[in-house]
XYZ file of N, CA and C in Angstrom:
588
model
N 100.034 87.798 73.554
C 101.274 88.133 73.747
C 101.649 88.973 74.821
N 103.238 88.655 74.523
C 103.992 89.261 75.515
C 104.050 90.509 75.181
N 104.018 91.642 75.984
C 104.469 93.010 76.208
C 106.017 92.923 75.599
N 106.727 94.154 75.388
C 107.915 94.208 74.771
C 108.689 95.157 76.048
N 109.687 94.463 76.114
C 110.991 95.477 77.227
C 110.486 96.976 77.604
N 110.618 97.528 76.506
C 110.433 99.117 76.580
C 109.171 99.315 77.340
N 107.802 98.653 76.999
C 106.499 98.608 77.158
C 106.461 98.247 79.235
N 107.520 97.186 79.117
C 107.588 96.696 80.657
C 108.288 97.867 81.585
N 109.131 98.335 81.003
C 109.984 99.241 81.144
C 109.250 100.800 81.537
N 108.482 101.096 80.572
C 107.546 101.870 80.714
C 106.499 101.898 81.899
N 106.252 100.827 82.163
C 105.160 100.537 83.201
C 105.969 100.303 84.671
N 107.195 100.468 84.312
C 107.393 99.893 85.797
C 108.017 101.720 86.329
N 107.964 102.659 85.523
C 108.432 104.194 85.848
C 107.177 104.369 86.035
N 105.994 103.970 85.740
C 104.941 105.287 86.170
C 104.817 104.400 87.322
N 104.587 103.230 87.271
C 103.914 102.278 88.700
C 105.329 103.236 89.786
N 106.434 103.233 89.642
C 107.359 104.274 90.333
C 107.149 105.188 90.858
N 106.390 106.310 89.864
C 106.211 107.491 90.231
C 105.154 107.738 90.857
N 103.877 106.649 91.122
C 102.519 106.685 91.034
C 102.906 106.225 92.732
N 103.830 105.282 93.182
C 103.531 104.714 94.175
C 104.430 105.360 95.290
N 105.730 106.473 94.728
C 105.702 107.101 95.345
C 105.632 108.198 96.179
N 104.464 108.759 95.064
C 103.560 109.693 95.608
C 102.605 109.420 96.636
N 102.210 108.464 96.478
C 101.104 107.585 97.453
C 102.035 107.754 98.663
N 103.116 107.179 98.604
C 103.493 106.701 100.206
C 103.855 108.298 100.920
N 104.380 109.093 100.012
C 104.844 110.196 100.456
C 103.369 110.782 100.881
N 101.970 111.129 100.173
C 101.497 111.790 101.061
C 100.562 110.971 101.972
N 100.666 109.765 101.981
C 100.004 108.310 103.433
C 100.654 108.982 104.575
N 102.402 109.016 104.176
C 102.914 109.394 105.706
C 102.312 111.231 106.119
N 101.989 111.910 105.190
C 101.563 112.955 105.548
C 99.660 112.954 105.652
N 99.384 111.700 105.772
C 98.025 111.738 105.928
C 97.279 112.512 105.354
N 97.658 112.896 103.918
C 96.410 113.396 102.965
C 95.870 112.350 102.114
N 94.660 112.934 101.988
C 93.607 111.953 101.665
C 93.839 111.644 100.070
N 94.751 112.695 99.419
C 94.865 112.373 97.757
C 95.565 111.264 97.719
N 96.502 110.371 98.763
C 97.503 109.462 98.414
C 96.588 108.418 97.805
N 95.472 108.357 97.730
C 94.639 107.311 97.375
C 94.608 107.182 96.189
N 94.748 108.379 95.287
C 94.754 107.968 93.983
C 95.638 108.033 93.064
N 96.836 108.149 93.727
C 98.232 107.511 92.829
C 98.422 106.416 93.747
N 97.704 105.740 94.818
C 97.943 104.649 94.783
C 97.095 103.697 94.110
N 95.916 103.662 93.819
C 95.306 102.996 92.937
C 96.159 103.083 91.222
N 96.390 104.069 90.895
C 97.453 103.896 89.678
C 98.326 102.929 89.647
N 99.121 103.235 91.199
C 100.417 102.571 90.567
C 100.023 101.389 91.453
N 98.875 100.888 92.394
C 98.884 99.262 91.988
C 98.280 98.742 90.910
N 97.743 99.429 89.954
C 96.840 98.560 88.684
C 98.237 98.458 87.822
N 99.344 99.600 88.104
C 100.364 99.421 86.881
C 101.252 98.280 87.642
N 101.386 98.596 88.794
C 102.468 97.291 89.020
C 101.754 95.884 89.420
N 100.479 95.599 89.109
C 99.330 94.424 88.962
C 99.765 94.085 87.782
N 100.022 94.544 86.405
C 100.497 94.405 85.297
C 101.853 93.985 85.338
N 102.586 94.396 85.835
C 103.784 94.386 85.504
C 104.225 93.244 86.326
N 103.828 92.917 87.672
C 103.647 91.469 88.444
C 103.264 90.092 87.463
N 102.401 90.735 87.134
C 101.758 89.410 86.242
C 103.076 88.785 85.417
N 103.583 90.023 84.584
C 104.495 89.711 83.523
C 105.966 88.871 83.867
N 106.183 89.414 85.256
C 107.169 89.039 86.350
C 107.150 87.533 86.907
N 106.184 86.919 86.833
C 105.873 85.816 87.629
C 105.511 85.966 88.949
N 105.214 86.796 89.552
C 104.899 87.272 90.640
C 103.357 87.196 90.935
N 102.649 85.881 91.069
C 101.404 86.186 90.770
C 100.521 86.552 92.078
N 101.080 85.953 93.122
C 100.289 86.681 94.325
C 100.360 88.583 94.631
N 101.409 88.892 93.927
C 101.938 90.149 94.275
C 100.840 91.293 92.974
N 100.701 90.429 91.930
C 99.597 90.790 90.846
C 98.401 90.912 91.163
N 97.625 89.861 92.178
C 96.474 89.725 92.553
C 96.875 90.308 94.026
N 97.388 90.695 94.508
C 97.469 91.965 95.624
C 97.301 93.054 95.105
N 97.613 93.737 93.620
C 97.582 94.990 93.438
C 95.824 95.261 93.093
N 95.543 94.326 92.532
C 93.554 94.562 92.286
C 93.044 94.817 93.855
N 93.471 94.084 95.047
C 93.197 94.623 96.231
C 93.478 95.799 96.631
N 94.552 96.651 96.361
C 95.095 98.039 96.342
C 94.198 98.761 95.797
N 94.105 98.574 94.816
C 92.889 99.221 93.998
C 91.722 99.543 94.644
N 90.763 98.151 95.072
C 90.147 98.390 96.062
C 89.999 99.064 97.466
N 91.524 98.800 98.117
C 91.524 99.422 99.330
C 91.779 100.963 99.164
N 92.355 101.506 98.025
C 92.325 102.709 97.754
C 91.036 103.578 97.572
N 90.085 103.159 96.803
C 88.563 103.225 97.157
C 88.173 103.825 98.225
N 88.205 102.683 99.795
C 87.591 101.980 100.704
C 88.717 103.236 101.644
N 89.949 103.548 101.235
C 90.599 104.344 101.999
C 90.318 105.684 101.572
N 90.158 106.333 100.251
C 89.713 107.478 99.974
C 88.394 107.633 100.715
N 87.223 106.806 100.866
C 86.084 107.352 101.081
C 86.246 107.600 102.979
N 86.996 106.264 103.675
C 86.763 106.278 105.281
C 87.752 107.701 105.171
N 88.809 107.980 104.914
C 89.592 109.767 105.166
C 88.723 110.680 104.556
N 87.805 110.563 103.885
C 87.162 111.388 102.972
C 86.088 111.993 104.212
N 85.095 110.871 104.565
C 84.252 110.776 105.473
C 84.665 111.371 107.033
N 86.021 110.941 107.489
C 86.376 111.552 108.657
C 87.175 113.114 108.219
N 87.305 113.374 107.325
C 87.841 114.594 106.936
C 86.044 115.464 107.409
N 84.854 115.251 106.939
C 83.839 115.242 107.168
C 83.215 115.908 108.409
N 83.915 114.773 109.279
C 83.262 114.436 110.677
C 84.335 114.805 111.746
N 85.591 115.436 111.163
C 86.603 115.021 111.942
C 87.645 114.703 111.842
N 88.722 114.699 112.213
C 89.862 114.113 112.158
C 90.017 112.837 112.240
N 90.160 111.381 111.677
C 90.192 110.277 111.845
C 91.546 110.167 112.565
N 90.822 109.740 113.976
C 92.126 109.711 114.816
C 92.897 108.370 114.607
N 94.877 108.659 114.800
C 95.432 107.611 115.107
C 95.631 106.775 116.253
N 95.286 105.748 115.869
C 95.390 104.594 117.535
C 96.107 103.496 117.149
N 96.275 102.825 118.006
C 97.115 101.389 118.065
C 95.934 100.130 117.778
N 96.445 99.046 117.995
C 95.476 97.710 117.916
C 96.149 96.869 119.046
N 95.660 96.030 119.414
C 95.847 94.968 120.639
C 97.340 94.166 120.413
N 98.029 94.159 121.084
C 99.336 92.934 120.548
C 97.703 91.474 120.591
N 97.564 91.251 121.569
C 97.040 89.697 121.338
C 96.609 89.886 119.921
N 95.439 91.157 119.107
C 95.420 90.861 118.026
C 96.258 90.781 117.050
N 97.506 91.272 116.893
C 98.623 91.334 116.168
C 98.830 89.905 116.259
N 99.428 89.692 117.640
C 100.226 88.089 117.951
C 98.785 87.062 116.676
N 97.638 87.170 116.828
C 96.689 86.288 116.420
C 96.648 86.589 114.292
N 96.495 87.729 114.222
C 97.120 87.902 113.231
C 97.942 87.422 112.272
N 98.852 87.468 112.838
C 100.217 87.128 112.740
C 100.561 85.517 112.382
N 99.791 84.980 113.329
C 99.627 83.495 113.531
C 98.867 82.815 111.754
N 97.744 84.039 112.308
C 96.682 83.261 110.985
C 97.659 83.622 109.624
N 97.762 84.915 109.302
C 98.633 85.288 107.964
C 100.206 84.333 107.500
N 100.046 84.058 108.633
C 101.844 82.776 108.398
C 101.612 81.514 107.981
N 100.045 81.383 108.672
C 99.405 79.928 108.064
C 99.198 79.561 106.483
N 98.501 80.758 106.984
C 97.692 80.874 105.388
C 98.845 81.453 104.266
N 100.225 81.779 104.534
C 101.305 82.206 103.464
C 101.432 80.469 103.233
N 101.559 79.838 104.407
C 102.278 78.610 104.213
C 101.249 77.796 103.108
N 99.965 78.205 103.272
C 99.184 76.992 102.106
C 99.803 77.566 101.181
N 99.347 78.781 100.987
C 99.117 79.208 99.864
C 100.754 79.239 98.905
N 101.526 79.461 99.493
C 102.980 78.485 99.113
C 102.863 77.219 98.522
N 102.536 76.339 99.353
C 102.591 75.262 98.411
C 101.626 74.955 97.462
N 100.397 75.528 97.739
C 100.067 75.558 96.193
C 100.012 76.324 94.929
N 101.032 77.349 95.540
C 101.731 78.263 94.057
C 102.699 77.514 93.878
N 103.423 76.580 94.308
C 104.547 75.927 94.251
C 104.172 74.273 93.215
N 103.206 74.065 93.499
C 102.878 72.680 92.868
C 101.406 73.067 91.466
N 101.295 74.421 92.072
C 100.496 74.291 90.631
C 100.802 76.085 89.622
N 101.384 76.622 89.759
C 101.609 77.451 89.217
C 102.915 77.865 88.869
N 103.823 78.075 88.149
C 105.283 78.362 87.916
C 105.677 79.521 88.605
N 105.371 80.302 89.657
C 105.628 81.193 90.662
C 107.247 81.289 90.903
N 107.798 82.172 91.023
C 108.774 82.400 91.199
C 109.501 82.340 92.559
N 108.870 82.767 93.557
C 109.152 82.595 95.191
C 107.677 82.609 95.728
N 107.215 81.078 95.629
C 106.003 81.198 96.224
C 105.954 81.570 97.555
N 106.641 81.364 98.835
C 106.718 81.311 100.092
C 106.850 83.075 100.772
N 107.543 83.786 99.477
C 107.792 85.247 100.051
C 106.986 85.683 99.252
N 106.694 85.532 98.022
C 104.781 85.927 97.287
C 104.194 85.884 98.338
N 103.685 84.910 98.755
C 102.769 84.715 99.935
C 102.459 85.472 101.100
N 103.649 85.779 101.864
C 104.048 86.083 102.688
C 104.094 87.577 103.075
N 104.669 88.349 101.703
C 104.230 89.631 101.650
C 103.081 89.937 101.014
N 102.559 89.120 100.435
C 100.970 89.228 100.180
C 99.759 89.357 101.063
N 100.130 88.624 102.016
C 98.552 88.546 102.693
C 99.089 89.197 104.318
N 100.438 89.886 104.556
C 100.844 90.458 105.344
C 100.629 92.040 104.416
N 100.747 92.290 103.560
C 100.445 93.365 102.911
C 98.897 94.134 102.855
N 98.229 92.869 102.623
C 96.687 93.038 102.978
C 96.301 93.492 104.159
N 96.881 93.006 105.222
C 96.138 93.656 106.550
C 97.132 94.456 106.975
N 98.168 95.013 106.572
C 99.247 96.177 106.922
C 97.934 97.249 105.739
N 97.684 97.483 104.924
C 97.005 98.115 104.182
C 95.632 98.244 104.742
N 94.734 96.968 105.203
C 93.556 97.585 106.212
C 93.949 98.321 107.663
N 95.199 98.267 107.910
C 95.749 99.338 109.086
C 95.991 100.707 108.816
N 96.511 100.623 107.588
C 96.379 102.079 107.208
C 95.135 102.816 106.952
N 94.474 101.899 106.516
C 92.628 102.514 105.892
C 92.135 102.920 107.397
N 92.452 102.464 108.544
C 92.030 102.507 109.768
C 92.762 103.406 110.859
N 94.016 103.870 110.224
C 94.596 104.874 110.844
C 95.189 104.002 111.955
N 95.889 102.673 112.180
C 96.315 102.397 113.205
C 97.985 102.282 113.103
N 98.428 103.135 114.088
C 100.260 102.718 113.803
C 101.151 101.884 113.699
N 100.626 100.983 113.938
C 101.641 99.996 113.773
C 101.524 99.327 112.319
N 101.015 99.775 111.426
C 100.749 99.821 110.178
C 101.978 100.062 109.703
N 102.919 101.005 109.830
C 104.362 101.117 109.494
C 105.459 100.407 110.067
N 105.100 99.533 110.929
C 105.832 98.630 111.144
C 105.964 97.411 110.559
N 104.874 96.754 110.012
C 104.278 95.974 108.953
C 105.430 96.416 107.800
N 104.832 97.578 107.194
C 105.721 98.043 106.155
C 106.950 98.180 105.907
N 107.635 98.594 106.971
C 109.333 98.281 107.020
C 109.454 97.418 107.040
N 109.292 96.195 107.532
C 109.646 94.638 106.725
C 108.979 93.959 105.751
N 108.063 94.724 105.508
C 107.609 93.820 104.028
C 107.786 94.441 103.140
N 108.238 96.142 102.974
C 108.898 96.615 101.864
C 110.582 95.789 102.090
N 110.967 96.056 102.807
C 112.436 95.419 102.823
C 112.823 94.434 102.278
N 111.425 93.008 102.475
C 111.559 91.230 101.816
C 111.382 91.864 100.096
N 110.398 93.332 100.108
C 109.836 93.515 98.239
C 111.080 93.790 97.487
N 112.056 94.737 98.519
C 113.144 95.053 97.826
C 114.633 94.006 97.283
N 114.309 92.892 98.250
C 114.873 91.436 97.573
C 114.305 90.873 96.814
N 112.863 91.017 96.645
C 111.772 89.749 95.597
C 111.871 90.920 94.173
N 111.734 92.222 93.992
C 111.523 92.570 92.906
C 113.025 92.554 92.000
N 114.066 92.682 93.042
C 115.477 92.748 92.617
C 115.967 91.631 91.651
N 115.773 90.696 92.583
C 115.784 89.145 91.522
C 115.173 88.817 90.984
N 113.524 89.504 90.542
C 112.975 89.273 89.358
C 112.893 90.512 88.253
N 113.910 91.158 88.293
C 114.621 92.199 87.231
C 113.653 93.043 87.297
N 113.177 93.432 88.193
C 112.233 94.847 88.566
C 112.973 95.674 89.177
N 114.278 96.187 89.070
C 114.932 97.083 89.859
C 114.362 98.169 90.052
N 113.565 99.106 89.533
C 113.404 100.358 89.906
C 112.262 100.197 90.524
N 111.242 99.395 90.991
C 110.343 98.783 92.004
C 110.998 98.207 93.200
N 112.353 97.666 93.324
C 113.418 97.307 94.279
C 113.836 98.772 94.634
N 114.094 99.738 93.941
C 114.476 100.921 94.432
C 113.218 101.801 95.383
N 112.211 101.383 94.393
C 111.026 102.225 95.056
C 110.833 101.477 96.930
N 110.622 100.025 96.714
C 110.162 99.554 98.086
C 111.187 100.079 98.720
N 112.746 99.970 98.306
C 113.792 100.532 99.792
C 113.623 101.837 99.707
N 112.980 102.991 98.986
C 112.269 104.110 99.331
C 111.361 104.112 100.721
N 110.513 103.157 100.252
C 109.065 103.071 101.077
C 109.293 102.624 102.283
N 110.752 102.007 102.602
C 111.094 101.029 103.951
C 111.338 102.911 104.669
N 112.202 103.892 104.099
C 112.502 104.735 104.831
C 111.396 105.721 105.268
N 110.726 105.854 104.117
C 109.146 106.584 104.446
C 108.284 105.810 105.745
N 107.821 104.834 105.372
C 107.759 104.119 106.482
C 107.923 104.159 107.693
N 109.388 104.200 108.002
C 109.900 104.775 109.499
C 109.821 106.095 109.539
N 109.608 106.862 108.666
C 109.312 108.333 108.649
C 107.791 108.734 109.210
N 107.057 107.436 108.683
C 105.591 107.757 108.676
C 105.263 107.294 110.165
N 105.909 106.110 110.540
C 105.730 105.945 112.213
C 106.070 106.905 113.040
N 107.132 107.947 113.042
C 107.667 108.651 113.757
C 106.664 110.183 113.713
N 106.191 110.512 112.466
C 105.092 111.375 112.348
C 103.726 110.916 112.657
N 103.183 109.622 112.698
C 101.496 109.240 113.178
C 102.062 108.953 114.443
N 103.371 108.528 115.203
C 103.273 108.415 116.805
C 103.147 109.635 117.360
N 103.694 110.996 116.633
C 104.106 112.212 117.168
C 102.322 112.618 117.225
N 101.562 112.617 116.392
C 100.158 113.026 116.054
C 99.363 112.717 117.172
N 99.771 111.023 117.502
C 98.863 110.168 118.058
C 98.759 110.908 120.055
N 100.225 110.934 119.990
C 100.782 111.473 121.484
C 100.009 113.328 121.636
N 100.273 114.013 120.594
C 99.091 115.273 120.343
C 98.056 115.105 120.668
N 97.114 113.839 120.007
C 95.534 113.499 120.322
C 95.634 113.467 121.445
N 96.367 113.009 122.503
C 96.166 112.574 124.073
C 96.529 113.815 124.957
N 97.074 115.051 124.378
C 96.857 116.182 125.107
C 95.753 116.584 124.899
N 95.118 117.113 126.045
C 93.660 118.246 125.928
C 94.296 119.212 125.685
N 93.266 119.932 124.681
C 92.974 121.196 123.757
C 93.354 122.318 124.747
């Protein structure tokens, strides 16, 4: 049985609120971000499933799991000393991008042949790169914000054309928060390098 339009709208509003709270707290490096992150991911997963975006729906399950991992990792660092912001090698990024792009094309072909996915390639690219970017957040890697700026920009379009206007607005908001997150984390990384 398909949910009513009103129910989907309510789920979208709740996912919007939880997602907004998550990204604001994450940009401030507040470990409480992982709680609304998990709630928002679960809600958006349901919404994406009903809007023909199977990869996005599956991605949200991963986000719930990464929220648990992120909470544990950031909590442990709060006990042991702050988890420092760091960078990942350019070579690592190039290899990851090449592998993720290849996997995305394979997944898109499968989705186009086997499902009624609305946007197989964009759904696949944003999903696989989001998996990677979320791992970078949990590991406190500065470059996660650059990935999010690009991913969220694509998701603005994807959500808008799939009639998820509030989610499109949320992802537009995410672009700006990701830019602010990058600036804030870079400043924090520079302060870490200054001897106390």
